[in-house]
PDB file of C-alpha atoms and ligand atoms in Angstrom:
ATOM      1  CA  UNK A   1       0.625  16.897  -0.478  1.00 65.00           C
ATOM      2  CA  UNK A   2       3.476  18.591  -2.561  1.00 70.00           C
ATOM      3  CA  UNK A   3       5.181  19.332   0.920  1.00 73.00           C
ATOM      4  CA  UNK A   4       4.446  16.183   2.890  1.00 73.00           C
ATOM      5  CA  UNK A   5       6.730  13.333  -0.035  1.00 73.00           C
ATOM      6  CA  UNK A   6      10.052  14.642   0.875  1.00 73.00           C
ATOM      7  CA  UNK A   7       8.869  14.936   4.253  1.00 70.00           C
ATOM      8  CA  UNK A   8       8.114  11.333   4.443  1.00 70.00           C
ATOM      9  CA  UNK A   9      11.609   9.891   2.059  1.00 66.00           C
ATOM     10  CA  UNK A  10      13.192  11.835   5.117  1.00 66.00           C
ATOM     11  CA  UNK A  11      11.820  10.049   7.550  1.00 64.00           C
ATOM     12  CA  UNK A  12      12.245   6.805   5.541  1.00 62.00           C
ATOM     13  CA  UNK A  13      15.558   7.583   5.681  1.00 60.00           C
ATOM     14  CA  UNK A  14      15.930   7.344   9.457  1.00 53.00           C
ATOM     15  CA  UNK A  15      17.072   3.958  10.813  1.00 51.00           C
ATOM     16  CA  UNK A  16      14.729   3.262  13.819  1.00 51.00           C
ATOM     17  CA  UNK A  17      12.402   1.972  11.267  1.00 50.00           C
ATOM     18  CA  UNK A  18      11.184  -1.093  13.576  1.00 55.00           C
ATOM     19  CA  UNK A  19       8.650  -0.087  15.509  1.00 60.00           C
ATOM     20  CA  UNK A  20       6.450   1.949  12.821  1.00 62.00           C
ATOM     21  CA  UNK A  21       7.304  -1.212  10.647  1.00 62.00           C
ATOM     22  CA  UNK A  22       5.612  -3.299  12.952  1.00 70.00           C
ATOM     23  CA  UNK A  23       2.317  -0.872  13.353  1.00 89.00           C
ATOM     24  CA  UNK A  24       2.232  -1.495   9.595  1.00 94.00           C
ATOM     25  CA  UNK A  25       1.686  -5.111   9.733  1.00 95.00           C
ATOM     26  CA  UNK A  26      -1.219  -4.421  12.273  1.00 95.00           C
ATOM     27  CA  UNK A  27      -2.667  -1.763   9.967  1.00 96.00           C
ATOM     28  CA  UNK A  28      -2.294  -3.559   6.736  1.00 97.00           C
ATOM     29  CA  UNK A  29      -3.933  -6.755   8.155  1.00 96.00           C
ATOM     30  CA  UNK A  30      -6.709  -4.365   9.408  1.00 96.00           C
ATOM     31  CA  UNK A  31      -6.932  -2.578   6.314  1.00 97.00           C
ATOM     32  CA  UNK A  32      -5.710  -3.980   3.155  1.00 97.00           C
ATOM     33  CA  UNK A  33      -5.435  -7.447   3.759  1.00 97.00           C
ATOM     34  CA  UNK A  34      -8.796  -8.534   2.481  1.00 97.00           C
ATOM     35  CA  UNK A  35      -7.812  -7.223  -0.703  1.00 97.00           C
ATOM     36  CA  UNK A  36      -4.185  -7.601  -0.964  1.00 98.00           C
ATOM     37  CA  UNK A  37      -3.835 -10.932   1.294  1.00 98.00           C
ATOM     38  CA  UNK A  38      -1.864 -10.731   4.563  1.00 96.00           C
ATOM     39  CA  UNK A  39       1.267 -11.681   2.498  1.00 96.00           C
ATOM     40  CA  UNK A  40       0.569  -9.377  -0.524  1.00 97.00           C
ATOM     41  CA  UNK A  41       0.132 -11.309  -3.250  1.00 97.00           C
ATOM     42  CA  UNK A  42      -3.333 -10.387  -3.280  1.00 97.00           C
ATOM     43  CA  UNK A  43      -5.095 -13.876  -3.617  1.00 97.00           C
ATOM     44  CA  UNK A  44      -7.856 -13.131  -1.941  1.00 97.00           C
ATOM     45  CA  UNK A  45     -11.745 -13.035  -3.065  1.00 96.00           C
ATOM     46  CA  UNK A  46     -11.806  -9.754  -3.462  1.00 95.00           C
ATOM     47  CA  UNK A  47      -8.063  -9.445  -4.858  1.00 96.00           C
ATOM     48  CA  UNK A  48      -9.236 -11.484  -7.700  1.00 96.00           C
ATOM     49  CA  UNK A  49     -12.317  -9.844  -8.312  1.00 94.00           C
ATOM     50  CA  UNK A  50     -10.505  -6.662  -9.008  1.00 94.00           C
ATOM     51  CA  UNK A  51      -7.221  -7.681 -10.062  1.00 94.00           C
ATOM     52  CA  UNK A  52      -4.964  -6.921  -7.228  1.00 96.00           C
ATOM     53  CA  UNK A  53      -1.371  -7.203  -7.987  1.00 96.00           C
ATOM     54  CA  UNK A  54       1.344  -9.409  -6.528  1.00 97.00           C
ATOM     55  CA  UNK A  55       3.151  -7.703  -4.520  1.00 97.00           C
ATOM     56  CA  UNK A  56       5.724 -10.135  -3.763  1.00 96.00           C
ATOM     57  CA  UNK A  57       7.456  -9.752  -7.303  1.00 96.00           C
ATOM     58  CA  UNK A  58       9.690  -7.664  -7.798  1.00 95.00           C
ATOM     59  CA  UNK A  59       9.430  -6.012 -10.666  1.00 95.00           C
ATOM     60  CA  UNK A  60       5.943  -5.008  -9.538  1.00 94.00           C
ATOM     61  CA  UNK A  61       7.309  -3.334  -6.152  1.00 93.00           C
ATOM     62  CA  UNK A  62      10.199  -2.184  -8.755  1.00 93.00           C
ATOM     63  CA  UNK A  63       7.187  -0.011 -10.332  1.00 94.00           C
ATOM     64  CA  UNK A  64       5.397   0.983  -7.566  1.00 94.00           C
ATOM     65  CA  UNK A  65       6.808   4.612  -6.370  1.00 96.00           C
ATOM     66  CA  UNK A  66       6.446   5.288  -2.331  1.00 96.00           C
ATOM     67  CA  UNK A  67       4.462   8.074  -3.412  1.00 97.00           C
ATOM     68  CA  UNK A  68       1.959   6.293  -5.490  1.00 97.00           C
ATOM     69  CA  UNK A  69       1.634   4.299  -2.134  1.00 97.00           C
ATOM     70  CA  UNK A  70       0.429   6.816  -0.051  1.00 97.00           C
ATOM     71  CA  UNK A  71      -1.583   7.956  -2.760  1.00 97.00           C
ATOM     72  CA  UNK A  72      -3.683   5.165  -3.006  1.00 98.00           C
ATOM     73  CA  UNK A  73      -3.994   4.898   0.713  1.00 97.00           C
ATOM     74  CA  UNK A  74      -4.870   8.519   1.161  1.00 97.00           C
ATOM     75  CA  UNK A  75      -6.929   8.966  -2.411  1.00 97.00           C
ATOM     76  CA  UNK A  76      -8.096   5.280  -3.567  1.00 97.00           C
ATOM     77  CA  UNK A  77      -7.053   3.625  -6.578  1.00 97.00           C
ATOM     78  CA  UNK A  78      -9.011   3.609  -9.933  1.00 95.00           C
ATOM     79  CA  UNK A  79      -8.299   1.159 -13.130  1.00 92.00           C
ATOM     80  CA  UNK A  80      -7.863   2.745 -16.401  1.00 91.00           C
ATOM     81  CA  UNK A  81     -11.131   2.432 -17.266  1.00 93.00           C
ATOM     82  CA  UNK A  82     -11.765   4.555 -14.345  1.00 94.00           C
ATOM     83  CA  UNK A  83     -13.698   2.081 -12.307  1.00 93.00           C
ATOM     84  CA  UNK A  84     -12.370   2.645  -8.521  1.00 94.00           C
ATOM     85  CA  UNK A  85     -11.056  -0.476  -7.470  1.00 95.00           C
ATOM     86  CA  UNK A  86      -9.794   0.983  -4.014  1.00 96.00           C
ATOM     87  CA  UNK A  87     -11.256   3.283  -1.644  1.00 95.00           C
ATOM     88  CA  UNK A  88      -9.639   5.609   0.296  1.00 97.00           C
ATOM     89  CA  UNK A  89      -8.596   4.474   4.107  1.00 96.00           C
ATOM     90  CA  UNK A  90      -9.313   7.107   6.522  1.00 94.00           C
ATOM     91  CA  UNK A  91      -8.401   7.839   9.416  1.00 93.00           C
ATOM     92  CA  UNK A  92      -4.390   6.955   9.551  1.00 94.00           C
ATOM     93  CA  UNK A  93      -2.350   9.287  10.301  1.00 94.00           C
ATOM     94  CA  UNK A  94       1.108   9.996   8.578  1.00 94.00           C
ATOM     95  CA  UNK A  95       3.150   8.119  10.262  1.00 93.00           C
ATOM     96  CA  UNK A  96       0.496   4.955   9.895  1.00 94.00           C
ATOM     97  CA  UNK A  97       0.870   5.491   6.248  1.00 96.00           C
ATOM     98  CA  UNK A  98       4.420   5.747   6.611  1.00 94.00           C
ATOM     99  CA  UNK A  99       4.704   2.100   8.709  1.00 94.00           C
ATOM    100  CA  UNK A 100       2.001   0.423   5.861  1.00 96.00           C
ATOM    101  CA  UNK A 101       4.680   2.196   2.962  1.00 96.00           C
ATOM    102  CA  UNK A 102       7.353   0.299   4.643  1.00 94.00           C
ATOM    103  CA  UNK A 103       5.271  -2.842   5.492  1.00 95.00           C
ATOM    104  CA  UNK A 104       4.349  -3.168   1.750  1.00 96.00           C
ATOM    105  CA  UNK A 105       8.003  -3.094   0.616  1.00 95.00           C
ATOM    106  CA  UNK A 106       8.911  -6.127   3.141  1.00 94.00           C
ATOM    107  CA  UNK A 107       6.498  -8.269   0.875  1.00 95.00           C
ATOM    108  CA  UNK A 108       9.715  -8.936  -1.338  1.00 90.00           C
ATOM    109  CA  UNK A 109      11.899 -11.548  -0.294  1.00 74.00           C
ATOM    110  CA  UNK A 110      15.447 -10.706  -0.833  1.00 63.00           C
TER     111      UNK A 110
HETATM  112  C1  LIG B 201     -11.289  -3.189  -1.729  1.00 82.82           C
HETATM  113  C2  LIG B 201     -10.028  -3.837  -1.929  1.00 82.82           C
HETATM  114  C3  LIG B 201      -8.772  -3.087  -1.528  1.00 82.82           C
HETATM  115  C4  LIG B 201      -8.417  -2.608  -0.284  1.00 82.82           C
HETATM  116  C5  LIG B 201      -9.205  -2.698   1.008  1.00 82.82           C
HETATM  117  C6  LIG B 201      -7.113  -2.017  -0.452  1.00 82.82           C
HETATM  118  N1  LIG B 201      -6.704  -2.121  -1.750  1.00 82.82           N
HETATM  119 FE1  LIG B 201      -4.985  -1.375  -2.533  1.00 82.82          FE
HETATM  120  N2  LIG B 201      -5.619  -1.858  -4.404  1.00 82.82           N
HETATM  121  C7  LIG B 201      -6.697  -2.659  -4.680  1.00 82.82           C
HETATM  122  C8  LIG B 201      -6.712  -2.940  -6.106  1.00 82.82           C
HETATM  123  C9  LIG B 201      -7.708  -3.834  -6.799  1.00 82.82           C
HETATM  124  C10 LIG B 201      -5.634  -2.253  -6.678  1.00 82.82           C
HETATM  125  C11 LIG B 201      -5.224  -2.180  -8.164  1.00 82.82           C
HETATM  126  C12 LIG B 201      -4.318  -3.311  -8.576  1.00 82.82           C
HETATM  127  C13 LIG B 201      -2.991  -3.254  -7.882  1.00 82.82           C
HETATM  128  O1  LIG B 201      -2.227  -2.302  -8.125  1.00 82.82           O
HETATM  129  O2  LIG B 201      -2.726  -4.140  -7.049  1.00 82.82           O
HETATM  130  C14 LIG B 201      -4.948  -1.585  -5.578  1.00 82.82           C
HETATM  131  C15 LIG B 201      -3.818  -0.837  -5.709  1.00 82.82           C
HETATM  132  C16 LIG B 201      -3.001  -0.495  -4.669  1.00 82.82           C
HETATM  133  C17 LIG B 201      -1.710   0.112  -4.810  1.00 82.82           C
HETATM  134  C18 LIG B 201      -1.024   0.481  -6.128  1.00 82.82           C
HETATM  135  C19 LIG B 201      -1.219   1.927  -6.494  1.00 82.82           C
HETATM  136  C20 LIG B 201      -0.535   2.266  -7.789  1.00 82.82           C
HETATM  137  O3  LIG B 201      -0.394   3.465  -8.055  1.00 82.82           O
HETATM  138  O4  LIG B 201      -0.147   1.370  -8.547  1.00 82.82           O
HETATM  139  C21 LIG B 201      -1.202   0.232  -3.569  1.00 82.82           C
HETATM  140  C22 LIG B 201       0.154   0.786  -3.184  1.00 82.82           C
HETATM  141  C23 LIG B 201      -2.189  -0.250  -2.636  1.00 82.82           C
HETATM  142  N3  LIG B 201      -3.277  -0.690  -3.332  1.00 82.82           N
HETATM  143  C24 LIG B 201      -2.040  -0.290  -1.261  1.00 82.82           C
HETATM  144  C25 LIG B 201      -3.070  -0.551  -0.376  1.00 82.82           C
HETATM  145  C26 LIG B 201      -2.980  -0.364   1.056  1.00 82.82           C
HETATM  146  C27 LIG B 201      -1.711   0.063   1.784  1.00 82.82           C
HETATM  147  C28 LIG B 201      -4.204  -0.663   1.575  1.00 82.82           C
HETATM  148  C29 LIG B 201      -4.649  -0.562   3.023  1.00 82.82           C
HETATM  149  C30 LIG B 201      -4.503   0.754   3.653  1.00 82.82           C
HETATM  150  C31 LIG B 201      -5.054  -1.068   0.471  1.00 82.82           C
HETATM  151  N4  LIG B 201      -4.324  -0.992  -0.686  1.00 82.82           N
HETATM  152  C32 LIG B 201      -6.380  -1.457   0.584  1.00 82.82           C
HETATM  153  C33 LIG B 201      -7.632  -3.107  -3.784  1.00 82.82           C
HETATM  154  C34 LIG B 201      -7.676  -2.780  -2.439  1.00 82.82           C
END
């Protein structure tokens, strides 16, 4: 884990961001759009039901590291209270997680 964060800034970092960018639309409407809404503002039953956030503000996005991303895609999220409100997705590789990482941060208009 340690090894694979700078791994994945670096690769961030490269410009031909376009076509992993566009796998992470396909993945996050697969995988995290019932939850987190295709737009990511998480209004969506099960969104409310658990409190997603809104993902279109910026502050919130402001908060949200690239690590804690792939965190919660790799290990789940739980609330304080320790109630998992997010399972992990299996199955993506790194550089799915890396297109969903940038797919999430396109949620904020600029
Ligand atoms: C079962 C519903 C559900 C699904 C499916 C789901 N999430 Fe979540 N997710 C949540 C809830 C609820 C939270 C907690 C509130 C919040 O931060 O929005 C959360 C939190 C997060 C966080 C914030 C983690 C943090 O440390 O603050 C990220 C990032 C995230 N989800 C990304 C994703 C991605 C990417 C996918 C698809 C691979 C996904 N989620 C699928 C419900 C879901």
């Amino acid at each position: 884990m340690k090894k694979i964060i700078p791994l994945i800034i670096a690769v961030l970092a490269i410009p031909a961001l376009s076509v992993s960018a566009a796998n992470g639309k396909a993945l996050f409407e697969k995988h995290c759009a019932k939850c987190h809404g295709k737009d990511g503002k998480g209004h969506t039953f099960m969104g409310k039901r658990f409190h997603a956030k809104d993902y279109t503000n910026p502050a919130a996005q402001k908060e949200l590291k690239d690590e804690a991303i792939v965190k919660a895609i790799k290990e789940g999220f739980k609330e304080k209270s320790g109630r998992e409100v997010m399972w992990p997705t299996k199955g993506l590789s790194d550089s799915d997680i890396k297109g969903l990482v940038q797919y999430m941060r396109s949620f904020v208009k600029k």
